[in-house]
C-alpha cells in the first residue's frame, strides 16, 4: 500500500491503542485532527484521526473504511494539540480515546454535534441606504432595522430587539439585497489603565515581559492581597495587544462573575468562558470561538486546558496549589503539569500564581527551573493580619465557639466591621447520634458518617450522595434521644443568629450556593460594607476580596494535624493562610482567631510564627528524607470492587508480576476511605528516585496486569503523581 493510506483513529473505548481504518470511499478526505464516524464492532462511533500510516499490522481483509468524515473535513484539533494529547496518554497511561475525547467539548462527542457556523455581522448595501432614505410607510419594523444598521456593521444579537419577528425581517432585508452578511470581526482589546503597580508587582511584570517570546515557567508567589490579578492583567494586556491569544485557568469556585467583570473592565473585551456549569451549546460556542481565533481571551476551569488556540501566547494558572486542578477520576491528569507541558511545546511563557504554592512548584523555583517572582507586600499596603491562637482545652465551647471568640465577634460588629467564620463542614451536624445507646448514622456504602441536614430533615453522605430521612427515634434502641454531634455551617449560622440578632448572616457553602445567582447576591451584599457575619466552607477562602472583613475565625482544623495522608499538612497550611488572607485587606488591620486543641503542634507553630515559606521548606525537607514527592516520584495502582477479597487478590497478583527495577512497591493497602459508594478501594504504591525509571517499569508492567484473570473483574487504573490516597 502507498503511504498515508491507513488512518489511525482514537476511539472512546478503554483500550490502550489507536485503531486502523481505510480512507472513506468518496467525498472530503479524512485528515489528522478531524472527526470521523466509524464502525467499531457492531456500533458506530465518533473518533478523531490522530495520524496516518503507510501500513497496518492488520490483514487487509479486516480493515474497514471510515464511514463518514464529519465537520466537512475540518481539522478541529491542531497538530501541536494532538502531540500534547499523545504525551498525556503516554505519561498518564490512559487509553488514547479517553484522552482525546476529553479534549472535545461534550457536544462534539456524538455524531449529531457539529461545529457552529461562524457568527455574522450585517451591514447596509448602497441599495439599503437608498431604501432607508425613502419614507418608512407601513414597513415600520423593516425601516427601524435599516436605521439600526445605519451607523455600521452590527451583530445579529443586537438586532434581536427589533420587532417580535426580527429574524424574518432580517431575512427579508437580506433577500432584497439591502443588507449583506459578513464574518464578525475579531474583537480587539480596549484596555483601561489599571491601578499603579507597587515595586514588587512592577518587577514581576517586567520579568515575564522580558521573556515573552519563548518558554519559561514563572511562579508568581504573592501573599494574599498582593495584587496577583493586576500582574496577570498587565501581562494579558501586552499579549493581547500583540494580536496573540491567552488562556487563563482558575479553580472551579474561583470563576465568578466578579472575575469576568474585572477582565471586561480592564481589558475591554468579553472573555470566552468554559466551565462545567455551562450548557453543552454554550461550551461549544466558547470552544469554537477560541479554536478559530475569534476569542482573544479564554478563561476557564481545568477542562478548558485542551481548547485549541491557534495564536496562544500566554497561559496563566491561578491558585496553582488548588487540588481541583487534578482530575480525580477517569483520565487522572494534573492541569497544572499539562499546562506547563503545553507552554513548553508551544515555546510560550506560563505563569503559575499562588499565595501558598505547592511544594512541587516551590522546589522547581528553588532549583532555578522556574522563575520565582515574589510579591511580599500587599498592593494596598495593608499590613498582614495578626494571629490569635485559642487553646480549646482551656475553654468551654458552645456550638463549637469559645467565649473569647464570641466576644471578639461582638466587638468587631460593634465597630461596624465584618466577620468571617470558617468551618470546612457543611450541613447542620457531621453526625447524628443516640445519647442512650451510642448509635450513630453512618453510610451503608462508605466508611463515612451521614451528615445531618436539619432544614431538609435528611441525613446525607457527602461522599456518595446517599440520602435518607432523619428517623424520629433511634433505629437501634427506639429511644427518643437523637442529637447532633459536632457542628456544621448550618448550625453555626443558627447559633450566631441567636447571639447576634441584629447582624445579617450570609452562609456560603455548597447547599446554600447551589441556586444560581445566590453567590452573587450575597457577595454584593458583603461588598456594600455594612456590618455582617459570613459563615462558610472553603468556598469563602478562594480569592475573594472583602475589604470590610477585619476578623476571621477558623473554627477547627485539628483533623489535618494527625491525618494519614502525607499531603494533609501541606493542604492545612494552604487553607489556613488562604482563609486568613481574607482579613484586613484595606486600611483597617485584621485579626485571625484560630481555635485548636493542639496549639503546641510543631507544624502549626512553625506556620504561624515563621510563615508559609519556612513551613514549606520544613515540609520539603521531611519529604526529601522520606523520598516522597516532590523529591521522589510516585504512582498508584488503584483498584476497587464490591468484594474486598477480589480487590486484594487482584492487587497481590499484580504485585507478583511487577517487573524488576529500582522502583519500590508497597501494599496492598486500603484507601483512606476504604469503602466508598458500596465498593472497597485499595491500592499499591510505587515510589522511585527517577521519573524515567518509574515510567519504564510501569509501561512494562501494564501488559502483564491486563493479562491477569481478575483484571476484568475489578475496576483498576494507574494514577501517576497522585494527589490523594
Ligand atoms: Zn439508641
Ligand atoms: Zn456514602
PDB file of N, CA, C and O in Angstrom, residues 302-341:
ATOM      1  N   UNK A 302     -10.335  23.602  34.795  1.00  0.00           N
ATOM      2  CA  UNK A 302      -9.449  22.531  34.328  1.00  0.00           C
ATOM      3  C   UNK A 302      -9.695  22.090  32.886  1.00  0.00           C
ATOM      4  O   UNK A 302      -8.778  21.990  32.073  1.00  0.00           O
ATOM      5  N   UNK A 303     -10.967  21.831  32.533  1.00  0.00           N
ATOM      6  CA  UNK A 303     -11.254  21.223  31.245  1.00  0.00           C
ATOM      7  C   UNK A 303     -11.009  22.170  30.069  1.00  0.00           C
ATOM      8  O   UNK A 303     -10.971  21.736  28.923  1.00  0.00           O
ATOM      9  N   UNK A 304     -10.823  23.462  30.330  1.00  0.00           N
ATOM     10  CA  UNK A 304     -10.554  24.412  29.243  1.00  0.00           C
ATOM     11  C   UNK A 304      -9.130  24.271  28.719  1.00  0.00           C
ATOM     12  O   UNK A 304      -8.789  24.779  27.660  1.00  0.00           O
ATOM     13  N   UNK A 305      -8.290  23.546  29.487  1.00  0.00           N
ATOM     14  CA  UNK A 305      -6.867  23.440  29.155  1.00  0.00           C
ATOM     15  C   UNK A 305      -6.618  22.933  27.740  1.00  0.00           C
ATOM     16  O   UNK A 305      -5.672  23.341  27.085  1.00  0.00           O
ATOM     17  N   UNK A 306      -7.474  22.016  27.258  1.00  0.00           N
ATOM     18  CA  UNK A 306      -7.207  21.371  25.977  1.00  0.00           C
ATOM     19  C   UNK A 306      -7.855  22.079  24.790  1.00  0.00           C
ATOM     20  O   UNK A 306      -7.923  21.532  23.707  1.00  0.00           O
ATOM     21  N   UNK A 307      -8.356  23.295  25.012  1.00  0.00           N
ATOM     22  CA  UNK A 307      -9.008  24.020  23.915  1.00  0.00           C
ATOM     23  C   UNK A 307      -7.967  24.441  22.872  1.00  0.00           C
ATOM     24  O   UNK A 307      -6.951  25.036  23.224  1.00  0.00           O
ATOM     25  N   UNK A 308      -8.218  24.150  21.585  1.00  0.00           N
ATOM     26  CA  UNK A 308      -7.274  24.598  20.561  1.00  0.00           C
ATOM     27  C   UNK A 308      -7.276  26.119  20.480  1.00  0.00           C
ATOM     28  O   UNK A 308      -8.337  26.738  20.502  1.00  0.00           O
ATOM     29  N   UNK A 309      -6.086  26.717  20.427  1.00  0.00           N
ATOM     30  CA  UNK A 309      -5.984  28.178  20.296  1.00  0.00           C
ATOM     31  C   UNK A 309      -4.820  28.460  19.349  1.00  0.00           C
ATOM     32  O   UNK A 309      -3.666  28.319  19.726  1.00  0.00           O
ATOM     33  N   UNK A 310      -5.136  28.873  18.126  1.00  0.00           N
ATOM     34  CA  UNK A 310      -4.086  28.958  17.099  1.00  0.00           C
ATOM     35  C   UNK A 310      -3.004  30.003  17.387  1.00  0.00           C
ATOM     36  O   UNK A 310      -1.890  29.854  16.918  1.00  0.00           O
ATOM     37  N   UNK A 311      -3.330  31.068  18.137  1.00  0.00           N
ATOM     38  CA  UNK A 311      -2.319  32.112  18.361  1.00  0.00           C
ATOM     39  C   UNK A 311      -1.990  32.230  19.844  1.00  0.00           C
ATOM     40  O   UNK A 311      -1.691  33.311  20.353  1.00  0.00           O
ATOM     41  N   UNK A 312      -2.017  31.101  20.550  1.00  0.00           N
ATOM     42  CA  UNK A 312      -1.814  31.152  22.002  1.00  0.00           C
ATOM     43  C   UNK A 312      -0.419  31.698  22.323  1.00  0.00           C
ATOM     44  O   UNK A 312       0.581  31.199  21.822  1.00  0.00           O
ATOM     45  N   UNK A 313      -0.387  32.735  23.179  1.00  0.00           N
ATOM     46  CA  UNK A 313       0.891  33.364  23.501  1.00  0.00           C
ATOM     47  C   UNK A 313       1.212  33.370  24.986  1.00  0.00           C
ATOM     48  O   UNK A 313       2.325  33.711  25.389  1.00  0.00           O
ATOM     49  N   UNK A 314       0.235  32.996  25.826  1.00  0.00           N
ATOM     50  CA  UNK A 314       0.474  33.021  27.278  1.00  0.00           C
ATOM     51  C   UNK A 314      -0.564  32.139  27.979  1.00  0.00           C
ATOM     52  O   UNK A 314      -1.741  32.168  27.627  1.00  0.00           O
ATOM     53  N   UNK A 315      -0.096  31.363  28.965  1.00  0.00           N
ATOM     54  CA  UNK A 315      -1.016  30.625  29.833  1.00  0.00           C
ATOM     55  C   UNK A 315      -0.820  31.134  31.254  1.00  0.00           C
ATOM     56  O   UNK A 315       0.320  31.268  31.716  1.00  0.00           O
ATOM     57  N   UNK A 316      -1.930  31.432  31.929  1.00  0.00           N
ATOM     58  CA  UNK A 316      -1.896  31.805  33.344  1.00  0.00           C
ATOM     59  C   UNK A 316      -2.710  30.773  34.105  1.00  0.00           C
ATOM     60  O   UNK A 316      -3.817  30.425  33.681  1.00  0.00           O
ATOM     61  N   UNK A 317      -2.168  30.250  35.186  1.00  0.00           N
ATOM     62  CA  UNK A 317      -2.914  29.303  36.007  1.00  0.00           C
ATOM     63  C   UNK A 317      -2.915  29.861  37.425  1.00  0.00           C
ATOM     64  O   UNK A 317      -1.872  29.934  38.071  1.00  0.00           O
ATOM     65  N   UNK A 318      -4.099  30.307  37.870  1.00  0.00           N
ATOM     66  CA  UNK A 318      -4.190  30.969  39.170  1.00  0.00           C
ATOM     67  C   UNK A 318      -4.520  29.953  40.262  1.00  0.00           C
ATOM     68  O   UNK A 318      -5.211  28.975  40.006  1.00  0.00           O
ATOM     69  N   UNK A 319      -4.045  30.198  41.473  1.00  0.00           N
ATOM     70  CA  UNK A 319      -4.217  29.272  42.608  1.00  0.00           C
ATOM     71  C   UNK A 319      -3.654  27.901  42.232  1.00  0.00           C
ATOM     72  O   UNK A 319      -4.331  26.889  42.337  1.00  0.00           O
ATOM     73  N   UNK A 320      -2.402  27.895  41.797  1.00  0.00           N
ATOM     74  CA  UNK A 320      -1.823  26.693  41.216  1.00  0.00           C
ATOM     75  C   UNK A 320      -1.756  25.534  42.216  1.00  0.00           C
ATOM     76  O   UNK A 320      -1.650  24.385  41.813  1.00  0.00           O
ATOM     77  N   UNK A 321      -1.827  25.813  43.524  1.00  0.00           N
ATOM     78  CA  UNK A 321      -1.768  24.761  44.532  1.00  0.00           C
ATOM     79  C   UNK A 321      -3.112  24.036  44.658  1.00  0.00           C
ATOM     80  O   UNK A 321      -3.201  23.023  45.335  1.00  0.00           O
ATOM     81  N   UNK A 322      -4.160  24.564  44.013  1.00  0.00           N
ATOM     82  CA  UNK A 322      -5.511  24.079  44.295  1.00  0.00           C
ATOM     83  C   UNK A 322      -5.717  22.651  43.806  1.00  0.00           C
ATOM     84  O   UNK A 322      -5.384  22.303  42.673  1.00  0.00           O
ATOM     85  N   UNK A 323      -6.307  21.836  44.683  1.00  0.00           N
ATOM     86  CA  UNK A 323      -6.475  20.409  44.374  1.00  0.00           C
ATOM     87  C   UNK A 323      -7.408  20.181  43.190  1.00  0.00           C
ATOM     88  O   UNK A 323      -7.353  19.137  42.541  1.00  0.00           O
ATOM     89  N   UNK A 324      -8.271  21.156  42.864  1.00  0.00           N
ATOM     90  CA  UNK A 324      -9.215  20.933  41.775  1.00  0.00           C
ATOM     91  C   UNK A 324      -8.527  20.913  40.410  1.00  0.00           C
ATOM     92  O   UNK A 324      -9.155  20.572  39.416  1.00  0.00           O
ATOM     93  N   UNK A 325      -7.255  21.262  40.344  1.00  0.00           N
ATOM     94  CA  UNK A 325      -6.557  21.165  39.065  1.00  0.00           C
ATOM     95  C   UNK A 325      -6.165  19.725  38.739  1.00  0.00           C
ATOM     96  O   UNK A 325      -5.725  19.432  37.644  1.00  0.00           O
ATOM     97  N   UNK A 326      -6.300  18.827  39.726  1.00  0.00           N
ATOM     98  CA  UNK A 326      -6.036  17.422  39.426  1.00  0.00           C
ATOM     99  C   UNK A 326      -7.368  16.725  39.201  1.00  0.00           C
ATOM    100  O   UNK A 326      -8.240  16.747  40.066  1.00  0.00           O
ATOM    101  N   UNK A 327      -7.535  16.118  38.035  1.00  0.00           N
ATOM    102  CA  UNK A 327      -8.756  15.337  37.808  1.00  0.00           C
ATOM    103  C   UNK A 327      -8.654  14.041  38.597  1.00  0.00           C
ATOM    104  O   UNK A 327      -7.657  13.340  38.507  1.00  0.00           O
ATOM    105  N   UNK A 328      -9.691  13.727  39.379  1.00  0.00           N
ATOM    106  CA  UNK A 328      -9.578  12.610  40.312  1.00  0.00           C
ATOM    107  C   UNK A 328     -10.252  11.340  39.830  1.00  0.00           C
ATOM    108  O   UNK A 328     -10.339  10.359  40.572  1.00  0.00           O
ATOM    109  N   UNK A 329     -10.770  11.335  38.628  1.00  0.00           N
ATOM    110  CA  UNK A 329     -11.335  10.083  38.133  1.00  0.00           C
ATOM    111  C   UNK A 329     -11.131   9.989  36.634  1.00  0.00           C
ATOM    112  O   UNK A 329     -10.846  10.980  35.972  1.00  0.00           O
ATOM    113  N   UNK A 330     -11.263   8.790  36.097  1.00  0.00           N
ATOM    114  CA  UNK A 330     -11.065   8.595  34.666  1.00  0.00           C
ATOM    115  C   UNK A 330      -9.635   8.951  34.274  1.00  0.00           C
ATOM    116  O   UNK A 330      -8.686   8.403  34.800  1.00  0.00           O
ATOM    117  N   UNK A 331      -9.518   9.903  33.373  1.00  0.00           N
ATOM    118  CA  UNK A 331      -8.218  10.396  32.914  1.00  0.00           C
ATOM    119  C   UNK A 331      -7.660  11.326  33.990  1.00  0.00           C
ATOM    120  O   UNK A 331      -7.972  12.498  34.046  1.00  0.00           O
ATOM    121  N   UNK A 332      -6.847  10.760  34.888  1.00  0.00           N
ATOM    122  CA  UNK A 332      -6.373  11.499  36.058  1.00  0.00           C
ATOM    123  C   UNK A 332      -5.147  12.323  35.704  1.00  0.00           C
ATOM    124  O   UNK A 332      -4.030  11.831  35.814  1.00  0.00           O
ATOM    125  N   UNK A 333      -5.365  13.567  35.269  1.00  0.00           N
ATOM    126  CA  UNK A 333      -4.233  14.396  34.894  1.00  0.00           C
ATOM    127  C   UNK A 333      -4.162  15.619  35.790  1.00  0.00           C
ATOM    128  O   UNK A 333      -5.145  15.991  36.430  1.00  0.00           O
ATOM    129  N   UNK A 334      -2.979  16.215  35.847  1.00  0.00           N
ATOM    130  CA  UNK A 334      -2.814  17.465  36.562  1.00  0.00           C
ATOM    131  C   UNK A 334      -2.841  18.593  35.541  1.00  0.00           C
ATOM    132  O   UNK A 334      -1.969  18.677  34.678  1.00  0.00           O
ATOM    133  N   UNK A 335      -3.855  19.450  35.619  1.00  0.00           N
ATOM    134  CA  UNK A 335      -3.955  20.557  34.659  1.00  0.00           C
ATOM    135  C   UNK A 335      -2.759  21.484  34.795  1.00  0.00           C
ATOM    136  O   UNK A 335      -2.322  22.080  33.820  1.00  0.00           O
ATOM    137  N   UNK A 336      -2.202  21.586  35.998  1.00  0.00           N
ATOM    138  CA  UNK A 336      -1.027  22.436  36.174  1.00  0.00           C
ATOM    139  C   UNK A 336       0.155  21.864  35.388  1.00  0.00           C
ATOM    140  O   UNK A 336       0.799  22.553  34.612  1.00  0.00           O
ATOM    141  N   UNK A 337       0.414  20.581  35.562  1.00  0.00           N
ATOM    142  CA  UNK A 337       1.579  19.992  34.902  1.00  0.00           C
ATOM    143  C   UNK A 337       1.396  19.966  33.386  1.00  0.00           C
ATOM    144  O   UNK A 337       2.343  20.194  32.635  1.00  0.00           O
ATOM    145  N   UNK A 338       0.174  19.684  32.931  1.00  0.00           N
ATOM    146  CA  UNK A 338      -0.055  19.643  31.485  1.00  0.00           C
ATOM    147  C   UNK A 338       0.010  21.061  30.899  1.00  0.00           C
ATOM    148  O   UNK A 338       0.473  21.252  29.775  1.00  0.00           O
ATOM    149  N   UNK A 339      -0.418  22.074  31.684  1.00  0.00           N
ATOM    150  CA  UNK A 339      -0.312  23.462  31.202  1.00  0.00           C
ATOM    151  C   UNK A 339       1.157  23.831  30.979  1.00  0.00           C
ATOM    152  O   UNK A 339       1.498  24.476  29.985  1.00  0.00           O
ATOM    153  N   UNK A 340       2.015  23.412  31.897  1.00  0.00           N
ATOM    154  CA  UNK A 340       3.448  23.699  31.743  1.00  0.00           C
ATOM    155  C   UNK A 340       3.984  22.979  30.506  1.00  0.00           C
ATOM    156  O   UNK A 340       4.739  23.542  29.712  1.00  0.00           O
ATOM    157  N   UNK A 341       3.529  21.735  30.317  1.00  0.00           N
ATOM    158  CA  UNK A 341       3.953  20.968  29.146  1.00  0.00           C
ATOM    159  C   UNK A 341       3.473  21.655  27.857  1.00  0.00           C
ATOM    160  O   UNK A 341       4.225  21.765  26.885  1.00  0.00           O
TER     161      UNK A 341
END
